Tab-separated table of C-alpha atoms in Angstrom:
chain	number	residue	atom	x	y	z
A	1	MET	CA	125.376	98.838	110.829
A	2	LYS	CA	123.230	100.713	108.427
A	3	LEU	CA	119.516	99.920	108.076
A	4	ALA	CA	117.571	101.553	105.260
A	5	LEU	CA	113.719	101.651	105.699
A	6	LEU	CA	111.959	102.161	102.428
A	7	GLY	CA	108.560	103.849	102.876
A	8	GLY	CA	110.100	105.738	105.780
A	9	GLY	CA	107.295	108.304	105.821
A	10	GLY	CA	104.815	105.598	106.439
A	11	PHE	CA	102.503	105.487	109.447
A	12	ARG	CA	103.896	102.249	110.999
A	13	VAL	CA	107.541	103.216	110.931
A	14	PRO	CA	107.520	104.258	114.469
A	15	LEU	CA	106.886	100.619	115.633
A	16	VAL	CA	110.178	99.690	113.898
A	17	HIS	CA	112.009	102.453	115.644
A	18	GLU	CA	110.594	101.593	118.916
A	19	ALA	CA	111.724	97.980	118.472
A	20	LEU	CA	115.155	99.234	117.482
A	21	LEU	CA	115.485	101.086	120.863
A	22	GLY	CA	114.930	97.706	122.688
A	23	GLN	CA	117.240	94.644	122.203
A	24	GLN	CA	118.205	95.692	118.617
A	25	GLY	CA	119.695	99.144	119.849
A	26	ASP	CA	123.281	97.761	119.794
A	27	LEU	CA	123.100	96.634	116.155
A	28	ILE	CA	122.149	99.634	114.078
A	29	ASP	CA	124.216	102.793	114.012
A	30	ASP	CA	122.525	104.777	111.235
A	31	LEU	CA	118.825	104.528	110.411
A	32	TRP	CA	117.947	105.936	106.978
A	33	LEU	CA	114.302	106.750	106.132
A	34	PHE	CA	113.438	106.850	102.481
A	35	ASP	CA	110.201	108.167	101.113
A	36	THR	CA	109.017	110.000	97.904
A	37	GLU	CA	107.212	112.546	100.076
A	38	ALA	CA	109.482	114.912	102.067
A	39	ASP	CA	106.687	116.319	104.238
A	40	ARG	CA	105.722	112.856	105.472
A	41	LEU	CA	109.298	112.044	106.312
A	42	GLU	CA	109.422	115.152	108.317
A	43	VAL	CA	106.320	114.269	110.241
A	44	ILE	CA	107.570	110.650	111.098
A	45	ARG	CA	110.929	112.069	112.041
A	46	ASN	CA	109.333	114.126	114.553
A	47	VAL	CA	107.260	111.246	115.940
A	48	LEU	CA	110.598	109.213	116.417
A	49	VAL	CA	112.406	112.031	118.062
A	50	GLN	CA	109.608	112.587	120.495
A	51	ALA	CA	108.994	108.900	121.099
A	52	ARG	CA	112.753	108.388	121.859
A	53	GLY	CA	113.126	111.205	124.227
A	54	SER	CA	116.566	110.727	125.962
A	55	ARG	CA	116.974	107.190	125.096
A	56	PRO	CA	120.057	106.273	122.931
A	57	GLY	CA	119.440	105.078	119.527
A	58	PRO	CA	120.705	105.024	115.912
A	59	THR	CA	121.359	108.346	114.063
A	60	ILE	CA	118.113	109.124	111.936
A	61	HIS	CA	118.694	110.273	108.318
A	62	THR	CA	115.911	111.025	105.918
A	63	SER	CA	116.113	111.166	102.211
A	64	THR	CA	114.057	111.262	98.983
A	65	ASP	CA	116.991	109.625	97.100
A	66	LEU	CA	116.651	105.920	96.815
A	67	ALA	CA	120.261	105.239	95.879
A	68	GLU	CA	121.618	107.426	98.641
A	69	SER	CA	119.284	105.689	101.184
A	70	VAL	CA	120.358	102.109	100.457
A	71	ARG	CA	124.098	102.766	99.602
A	72	GLY	CA	126.207	100.520	101.709
A	73	ALA	CA	123.272	99.299	103.740
A	74	ASP	CA	123.570	95.987	105.722
A	75	PHE	CA	119.722	95.588	105.792
A	76	VAL	CA	116.917	97.109	103.894
A	77	PHE	CA	113.388	96.963	105.046
A	78	SER	CA	110.834	97.566	102.177
A	79	ALA	CA	107.436	98.819	103.345
A	80	ILE	CA	106.315	100.783	100.366
A	81	ARG	CA	102.755	101.651	99.344
A	82	VAL	CA	102.746	102.507	95.598
A	83	GLY	CA	99.779	104.647	94.689
A	84	GLY	CA	99.084	105.419	98.425
A	85	LEU	CA	95.840	104.661	100.101
A	86	PRO	CA	93.845	106.223	97.159
A	87	GLY	CA	95.206	103.252	95.119
A	88	ARG	CA	93.854	100.874	97.897
A	89	VAL	CA	90.461	102.496	97.781
A	90	HIS	CA	90.328	102.136	94.015
A	91	ASP	CA	91.135	98.482	94.103
A	92	GLU	CA	88.706	97.733	96.862
A	93	ARG	CA	85.803	99.758	95.399
A	94	ALA	CA	86.512	98.456	91.795
A	95	ALA	CA	86.160	94.777	93.015
A	96	LEU	CA	83.198	95.373	95.216
A	97	GLY	CA	81.440	97.217	92.442
A	98	LEU	CA	81.672	93.907	90.505
A	99	GLY	CA	80.462	91.814	93.312
A	100	VAL	CA	83.718	90.242	94.083
A	101	LEU	CA	85.993	90.639	97.201
A	102	GLY	CA	87.514	94.040	97.693
A	103	GLN	CA	90.349	93.531	100.193
A	104	GLU	CA	93.912	94.829	100.068
A	105	THR	CA	95.822	91.580	99.804
A	106	THR	CA	93.193	88.787	99.384
A	107	GLY	CA	91.313	88.329	96.143
A	108	PRO	CA	91.423	90.363	92.934
A	109	ALA	CA	92.377	93.697	94.779
A	110	GLY	CA	95.590	91.798	95.961
A	111	ILE	CA	96.459	91.075	92.323
A	112	ALA	CA	95.849	94.762	91.429
A	113	PHE	CA	98.120	95.945	94.351
A	114	ALA	CA	100.850	93.716	92.973
A	115	LEU	CA	100.537	94.823	89.486
A	116	ARG	CA	100.874	98.398	90.605
A	117	THR	CA	103.613	97.851	93.125
A	118	GLY	CA	105.721	95.331	91.047
A	119	PRO	CA	107.545	97.756	88.704
A	120	VAL	CA	108.586	99.850	91.711
A	121	ALA	CA	109.804	96.808	93.646
A	122	LEU	CA	111.850	95.676	90.737
A	123	ARG	CA	113.525	99.185	90.599
A	124	ILE	CA	114.284	98.798	94.291
A	125	ALA	CA	115.652	95.426	93.977
A	126	ARG	CA	117.991	96.691	90.989
A	127	THR	CA	119.076	99.701	93.052
A	128	VAL	CA	119.972	97.552	96.078
A	129	ALA	CA	121.927	95.159	93.723
A	130	GLU	CA	123.953	98.079	92.539
A	131	GLU	CA	124.300	100.142	95.757
A	132	ALA	CA	124.331	97.377	98.571
A	133	PRO	CA	124.948	93.916	96.861
A	134	GLY	CA	125.578	92.372	100.339
A	135	ALA	CA	122.395	93.686	101.900
A	136	PHE	CA	119.515	91.470	103.019
A	137	VAL	CA	116.212	92.815	102.067
A	138	ILE	CA	113.379	92.122	104.488
A	139	ASN	CA	110.090	92.775	102.637
A	140	PHE	CA	107.032	94.043	104.418
A	141	THR	CA	105.316	95.362	101.358
A	142	ASN	CA	102.074	93.567	100.496
A	143	PRO	CA	101.114	91.328	98.974
A	144	ALA	CA	104.218	89.998	100.719
A	145	GLY	CA	104.422	86.559	99.014
A	146	ILE	CA	104.200	88.011	95.350
A	147	ILE	CA	106.441	91.069	96.009
A	148	THR	CA	109.092	88.839	97.681
A	149	GLU	CA	109.017	86.453	94.915
A	150	LEU	CA	109.376	89.314	92.323
A	151	MET	CA	112.155	90.915	94.073
A	152	GLN	CA	113.971	87.574	94.221
A	153	THR	CA	114.192	87.459	90.465
A	154	VAL	CA	116.915	90.148	90.891
A	155	LEU	CA	118.418	89.477	94.445
A	156	GLY	CA	117.756	85.700	94.916
A	157	ASN	CA	117.436	84.415	98.384
A	158	ARG	CA	118.696	87.697	99.956
A	159	VAL	CA	115.155	88.830	99.807
A	160	ILE	CA	113.024	87.462	102.746
A	161	GLY	CA	109.390	88.230	103.249
A	162	ILE	CA	107.769	88.586	106.633
A	163	CYS	CA	104.248	88.608	108.132
A	164	ASP	CA	103.290	88.656	111.777
A	165	THR	CA	100.091	86.802	111.532
A	166	PRO	CA	101.494	83.223	111.749
A	167	SER	CA	103.750	83.790	114.629
A	168	GLY	CA	100.949	85.886	116.349
A	169	LEU	CA	98.685	82.994	116.148
A	170	GLY	CA	101.385	80.666	117.671
A	171	LYS	CA	101.949	83.218	120.533
A	172	ARG	CA	98.201	83.528	121.246
A	173	VAL	CA	97.986	79.659	121.448
A	174	GLY	CA	100.974	79.533	123.715
A	175	ALA	CA	99.591	82.204	126.049
A	176	LEU	CA	96.565	80.047	126.726
A	177	TYR	CA	98.670	77.487	128.455
A	178	GLY	CA	101.246	79.889	129.974
A	179	ALA	CA	103.864	78.920	127.369
A	180	ASP	CA	106.626	81.461	126.337
A	181	GLU	CA	106.332	82.038	122.562
A	182	PHE	CA	110.116	81.249	122.233
A	183	GLU	CA	109.669	77.921	123.764
A	184	LEU	CA	107.228	76.944	121.036
A	185	SER	CA	107.987	74.994	117.815
A	186	LEU	CA	105.288	75.745	115.281
A	187	ASP	CA	104.292	73.633	112.351
A	188	TYR	CA	102.695	76.093	109.923
A	189	VAL	CA	102.299	75.751	106.174
A	190	GLY	CA	100.896	77.883	103.301
A	191	LEU	CA	101.373	81.088	101.271
A	192	ASN	CA	101.279	84.606	102.629
A	193	HIS	CA	97.734	85.187	104.261
A	194	LEU	CA	96.770	81.619	103.193
A	195	GLY	CA	98.020	79.230	105.821
A	196	TRP	CA	97.255	76.903	108.598
A	197	LEU	CA	99.013	76.315	112.057
A	198	ARG	CA	98.879	72.422	112.416
A	199	HIS	CA	101.001	71.871	115.609
A	200	ALA	CA	102.500	73.941	118.348
A	201	TRP	CA	104.935	71.866	120.202
A	202	TYR	CA	105.794	72.707	123.763
A	203	ARG	CA	107.758	70.517	126.112
A	204	GLY	CA	106.314	67.358	124.397
A	205	ARG	CA	102.821	68.496	124.066
A	206	ASP	CA	101.020	69.710	120.895
A	207	LEU	CA	99.079	72.707	122.036
A	208	VAL	CA	97.109	72.997	118.825
A	209	ALA	CA	95.500	69.490	119.481
A	210	GLU	CA	94.936	70.476	122.977
A	211	VAL	CA	93.194	73.636	122.224
A	212	LEU	CA	91.162	72.111	119.497
A	213	ASP	CA	89.924	69.464	121.913
A	214	ASP	CA	88.969	72.125	124.526
A	215	PRO	CA	86.129	74.394	123.292
A	216	GLY	CA	86.382	76.495	126.302
A	217	LYS	CA	89.906	77.409	125.601
A	218	LEU	CA	89.372	77.655	121.974
A	219	SER	CA	86.640	80.233	122.348
A	220	HIS	CA	89.292	82.590	124.023
A	221	LEU	CA	91.337	82.672	120.778
A	222	GLU	CA	90.896	85.623	118.664
A	223	GLU	CA	90.384	83.325	115.650
A	224	ALA	CA	87.193	81.993	117.385
A	225	ASP	CA	85.689	85.623	116.696
A	226	VAL	CA	86.402	85.049	113.011
A	227	PHE	CA	85.758	81.129	112.572
A	228	SER	CA	83.213	78.789	114.347
A	229	ILE	CA	84.703	76.412	116.775
A	230	GLU	CA	83.174	73.504	114.904
A	231	TRP	CA	84.753	74.516	111.764
A	232	MET	CA	88.414	74.841	113.246
A	233	GLN	CA	87.785	71.458	114.902
A	234	ARG	CA	86.844	69.834	111.637
A	235	LEU	CA	89.798	71.399	109.980
A	236	GLY	CA	92.100	69.848	112.563
A	237	ALA	CA	94.134	73.108	112.313
A	238	LEU	CA	94.077	76.699	113.275
A	239	PRO	CA	93.620	78.910	110.144
A	240	ASN	CA	95.263	82.149	109.435
A	241	GLU	CA	92.720	84.966	110.074
A	242	TYR	CA	92.825	85.937	106.395
A	243	LEU	CA	91.175	82.580	105.500
A	244	TYR	CA	87.996	84.355	106.730
A	245	TYR	CA	87.892	85.890	103.289
A	246	TRP	CA	87.955	82.358	101.758
A	247	TYR	CA	85.708	80.470	104.186
A	248	SER	CA	83.145	83.251	104.501
A	249	THR	CA	83.435	85.123	101.092
A	250	ARG	CA	79.856	86.130	100.930
A	251	GLU	CA	79.584	87.268	104.413
A	252	ALA	CA	82.844	89.295	103.924
A	253	ILE	CA	81.464	91.048	100.965
A	254	ALA	CA	78.188	91.804	102.528
A	255	SER	CA	79.789	93.009	105.780
A	256	ILE	CA	82.213	95.395	103.911
A	257	LEU	CA	79.372	96.709	101.661
A	258	SER	CA	77.226	97.375	104.657
A	259	ALA	CA	79.849	99.454	106.411
A	260	ASP	CA	80.137	103.264	106.050
A	261	ALA	CA	83.525	102.845	104.494
A	262	THR	CA	85.909	100.193	103.272
A	263	ARG	CA	89.176	99.589	105.338
A	264	GLY	CA	91.058	101.518	102.736
A	265	GLU	CA	88.644	104.567	102.942
A	266	PHE	CA	88.738	104.620	106.838
A	267	LEU	CA	92.537	104.525	106.659
A	268	GLN	CA	92.729	107.173	104.104
A	269	ALA	CA	90.697	109.616	106.063
A	270	GLN	CA	92.287	108.751	109.355
A	271	GLN	CA	95.922	109.041	107.972
A	272	ALA	CA	95.134	112.349	106.248
A	273	ARG	CA	93.815	113.824	109.518
A	274	PHE	CA	96.993	112.528	111.300
A	275	TYR	CA	99.544	114.014	108.742
A	276	GLU	CA	97.555	117.212	108.598
A	277	GLN	CA	97.443	117.648	112.385
A	278	ALA	CA	101.046	116.604	112.876
A	279	LYS	CA	102.249	119.053	110.323
A	280	ALA	CA	100.227	121.930	111.893
A	281	HIS	CA	101.341	120.932	115.344
A	282	PRO	CA	104.816	119.175	115.184
A	283	GLU	CA	105.346	119.392	118.907
A	284	ARG	CA	102.318	116.809	119.357
A	285	ALA	CA	103.422	114.502	116.541
A	286	PHE	CA	104.031	111.407	118.826
A	287	GLN	CA	100.716	112.000	120.749
A	288	LEU	CA	98.747	112.306	117.684
A	289	TRP	CA	100.349	109.204	116.178
A	290	THR	CA	99.664	107.124	119.327
A	291	ALA	CA	95.944	108.033	119.319
A	292	ALA	CA	95.769	107.152	115.534
A	293	HIS	CA	97.577	103.951	115.994
A	294	ASP	CA	95.396	102.816	118.782
A	295	GLU	CA	92.242	103.435	116.643
A	296	ARG	CA	93.778	101.590	113.719
A	297	GLU	CA	94.498	98.472	115.705
A	298	ALA	CA	91.216	98.444	117.478
A	299	THR	CA	89.256	98.394	114.109
A	300	TYR	CA	91.461	95.836	112.297
A	301	MET	CA	89.389	93.175	110.394
A	302	ALA	CA	86.292	94.598	111.861
A	303	GLU	CA	84.100	93.174	109.133
A	304	ALA	CA	85.126	89.665	110.567
A	305	ARG	CA	83.698	90.161	114.037
A	306	ASP	CA	80.162	90.803	115.326
A	307	GLU	CA	79.106	94.554	115.634
A	308	GLY	CA	80.541	96.135	118.674
A	309	GLU	CA	83.003	93.456	119.373
A	310	GLU	CA	86.428	94.867	119.997
A	311	ARG	CA	89.665	93.239	118.865
A	312	PRO	CA	91.610	91.468	121.710
A	313	ASP	CA	94.787	93.217	123.110
A	314	THR	CA	97.599	93.225	120.359
A	315	SER	CA	100.280	94.680	122.453
A	316	GLY	CA	103.674	93.196	122.355
A	317	GLY	CA	104.750	93.811	118.963
A	318	GLY	CA	103.704	92.590	115.487
A	319	TYR	CA	105.683	92.485	112.176
A	320	GLU	CA	108.371	94.879	113.365
A	321	ARG	CA	109.276	92.413	116.222
A	322	VAL	CA	109.606	89.559	113.510
A	323	ALA	CA	111.691	91.703	111.209
A	324	LEU	CA	114.160	92.644	113.907
A	325	ALA	CA	114.539	89.251	115.346
A	326	LEU	CA	115.155	88.064	111.802
A	327	MET	CA	117.786	90.820	111.244
A	328	ARG	CA	119.530	90.032	114.607
A	329	ALA	CA	119.706	86.293	113.904
A	330	ILE	CA	121.440	86.964	110.484
A	331	ALA	CA	123.508	89.784	111.764
A	332	LEU	CA	124.978	87.951	114.866
A	333	ASN	CA	124.832	84.465	113.121
A	334	GLU	CA	122.399	83.329	115.996
A	335	ARG	CA	120.409	80.413	114.989
A	336	ALA	CA	116.594	80.992	115.333
A	337	GLU	CA	113.478	79.395	114.144
A	338	MET	CA	110.713	81.587	112.586
A	339	ILE	CA	107.961	81.567	110.228
A	340	LEU	CA	108.913	83.450	107.048
A	341	ASN	CA	108.219	83.973	103.249
A	342	VAL	CA	111.034	82.144	101.493
A	343	ARG	CA	111.774	80.372	98.267
A	344	ASN	CA	110.112	76.938	98.252
A	345	GLY	CA	113.174	74.888	96.763
A	346	HIS	CA	112.079	71.285	97.463
A	347	THR	CA	110.060	71.879	100.651
A	348	LEU	CA	106.744	71.335	99.040
A	349	ALA	CA	107.164	68.973	95.933
A	350	ALA	CA	103.823	70.015	94.414
A	351	LEU	CA	104.721	73.776	94.211
A	352	PRO	CA	107.307	75.360	92.006
A	353	ASP	CA	110.982	75.469	93.086
A	354	ASN	CA	111.003	79.257	92.694
A	355	GLY	CA	107.626	79.899	94.406
A	356	VAL	CA	107.721	81.703	97.577
A	357	ILE	CA	105.935	79.880	100.494
A	358	GLU	CA	105.209	80.698	104.190
A	359	VAL	CA	106.786	78.189	106.427
A	360	PRO	CA	108.961	77.754	109.439
A	361	CYS	CA	112.716	78.467	108.662
A	362	LEU	CA	115.998	78.178	110.293
A	363	VAL	CA	117.798	81.460	110.161
A	364	ASP	CA	121.559	81.955	110.600
A	365	GLY	CA	124.238	84.254	109.272
A	366	ALA	CA	123.569	82.919	105.651
A	367	GLY	CA	119.846	83.937	105.610
A	368	ALA	CA	116.635	81.815	105.986
A	369	HIS	CA	116.415	78.063	105.207
A	370	PRO	CA	112.879	76.444	104.996
A	371	LEU	CA	112.447	73.501	107.276
A	372	ALA	CA	111.280	70.190	105.952
A	373	THR	CA	107.549	69.756	106.501
A	374	GLU	CA	104.689	67.635	105.493
A	375	PRO	CA	102.432	68.773	102.755
A	376	PRO	CA	98.939	69.913	103.785
A	377	GLY	CA	95.734	68.054	102.976
A	378	GLY	CA	94.502	67.811	99.416
A	379	ALA	CA	92.019	70.691	99.670
A	380	GLU	CA	94.497	73.078	101.260
A	381	LEU	CA	97.204	71.958	98.995
A	382	GLY	CA	94.998	72.338	95.959
A	383	LEU	CA	94.085	75.986	96.977
A	384	MET	CA	97.832	76.778	97.455
A	385	MET	CA	98.653	75.322	94.050
A	386	GLN	CA	96.071	77.308	92.418
A	387	MET	CA	96.931	80.486	94.138
A	388	LYS	CA	100.583	79.999	93.449
A	389	ALA	CA	99.808	79.649	89.701
A	390	VAL	CA	97.849	83.073	89.825
A	391	GLU	CA	100.664	84.649	91.693
A	392	GLN	CA	103.260	83.735	89.121
A	393	LEU	CA	101.002	84.776	86.343
A	394	ALA	CA	100.939	88.250	88.026
A	395	ILE	CA	104.504	88.308	88.368
A	396	ARG	CA	105.088	87.347	84.859
A	397	ALA	CA	102.702	90.157	83.807
A	398	VAL	CA	104.879	92.591	85.704
A	399	LEU	CA	108.176	91.146	84.360
A	400	GLU	CA	106.872	91.022	80.684
A	401	ASP	CA	104.672	94.078	80.982
A	402	ASP	CA	101.941	91.908	79.464
A	403	ARG	CA	98.216	92.808	80.065
A	404	GLY	CA	97.087	89.552	78.751
A	405	LEU	CA	98.893	87.629	81.635
A	406	ALA	CA	97.317	89.918	84.257
A	407	PHE	CA	93.820	89.059	82.679
A	408	GLU	CA	94.773	85.400	82.775
A	409	ALA	CA	95.737	85.592	86.527
A	410	LEU	CA	92.377	87.344	87.456
A	411	VAL	CA	90.480	84.719	85.414
A	412	LYS	CA	92.121	81.807	87.262
A	413	HIS	CA	91.781	83.533	90.659
A	414	PRO	CA	89.432	81.279	92.736
A	415	LEU	CA	87.562	84.349	94.080
A	416	VAL	CA	86.896	85.674	90.575
A	417	ASP	CA	83.849	83.690	89.274
A	418	SER	CA	83.573	85.068	85.721
A	419	VAL	CA	85.703	85.672	82.715
A	420	ASN	CA	83.761	88.861	81.870
A	421	VAL	CA	84.263	90.126	85.394
A	422	ALA	CA	88.018	89.494	85.164
A	423	GLU	CA	88.131	91.426	81.761
A	424	GLN	CA	86.450	94.374	83.633
A	425	LEU	CA	88.851	94.024	86.547
A	426	THR	CA	91.872	94.049	84.211
A	427	GLU	CA	90.602	97.248	82.554
A	428	ASP	CA	90.438	98.890	86.022
A	429	PHE	CA	93.720	97.374	87.412
A	430	TRP	CA	96.191	97.343	84.609
A	431	PRO	CA	98.399	100.342	85.054
A	432	GLN	CA	97.862	102.932	82.276
A	433	GLY	CA	100.786	104.760	80.482
């Protein structure tokens, strides 16, 4: 089987490769890495070769030709970053300069990211339709919900979006009780980076209800570093960590502004050093990547934690583990349950049929099928409905190349509190030329 990884020169590609060397190693014969920057591809190839050592694995190919990379592929992983980290920095600073949240996927900067990425994502979808019409596209590209929905306008349900945050939350809850994550049945509902874990069923027990009733155990969850115990108990559910930007917007903006650099600026400087050093010392590429990766993980969402507080251990795999489990279930027609970004259909009646939501799904050889679920409470459902309307306006802005629709999306975004600010953001965010 052939796997094409778009954004193959990206920093996190070695995580996918490492997972492929595990239980997925018997599935993929050829791994194609596509990127627009040949020098980055060479660096990442060196990392992969050194990380693999003498272990068997798929044959690695690199290419700057999109059609060649996806031609005949069985699966396509899309993990692109249009505009690179300078684009992210621009989005963050433009929003912060106007007093609104500057964060990659949440808030107006997330809409900017979608507007810049959307046309390229559409080109990828059309190329896959021509060169690999039977392929499943597993979308890593942020903002994952919007980009997945946009690519589905070309490829339909063969595009599935992934995020490791919901399953990671369930895994952490299970670990508090010695429960293996694969024994849990998770009841989660939301949009990408906007959702709630309501139940985690384990041998007839609801571990979410139990942990919410036990402040001592609840305090050991990573989420207790982000949200107060009282607030989570009042919610009656465990919020996705990205809801920090919704529930503590003022604090998030203040914390980001007080830091020496935004997250994008930190990553831009760090990755520039990594690629420069790895090109100068190709024999140390894997060693340099490991050090940079560890630093990146330790500082993730630092603005949401107290100064000096380290992020808990995140070993064991993230989005790459979810993506490869999804690929395996489809390829081998092995029924599996996992939380994914898929087309709503009739799952949540209050949301559009064609809107992408993030919910538990049954996966088999035909793809991912959302499981029936109860809608969330009124406040949560209302927020989902408003954000889905904003997302679909952004999608239409890309499809119709309509600046006015982008402006409307920003005006209606709950984290943009001014029409005038939305107009200034549109001026900053709408692609020129």
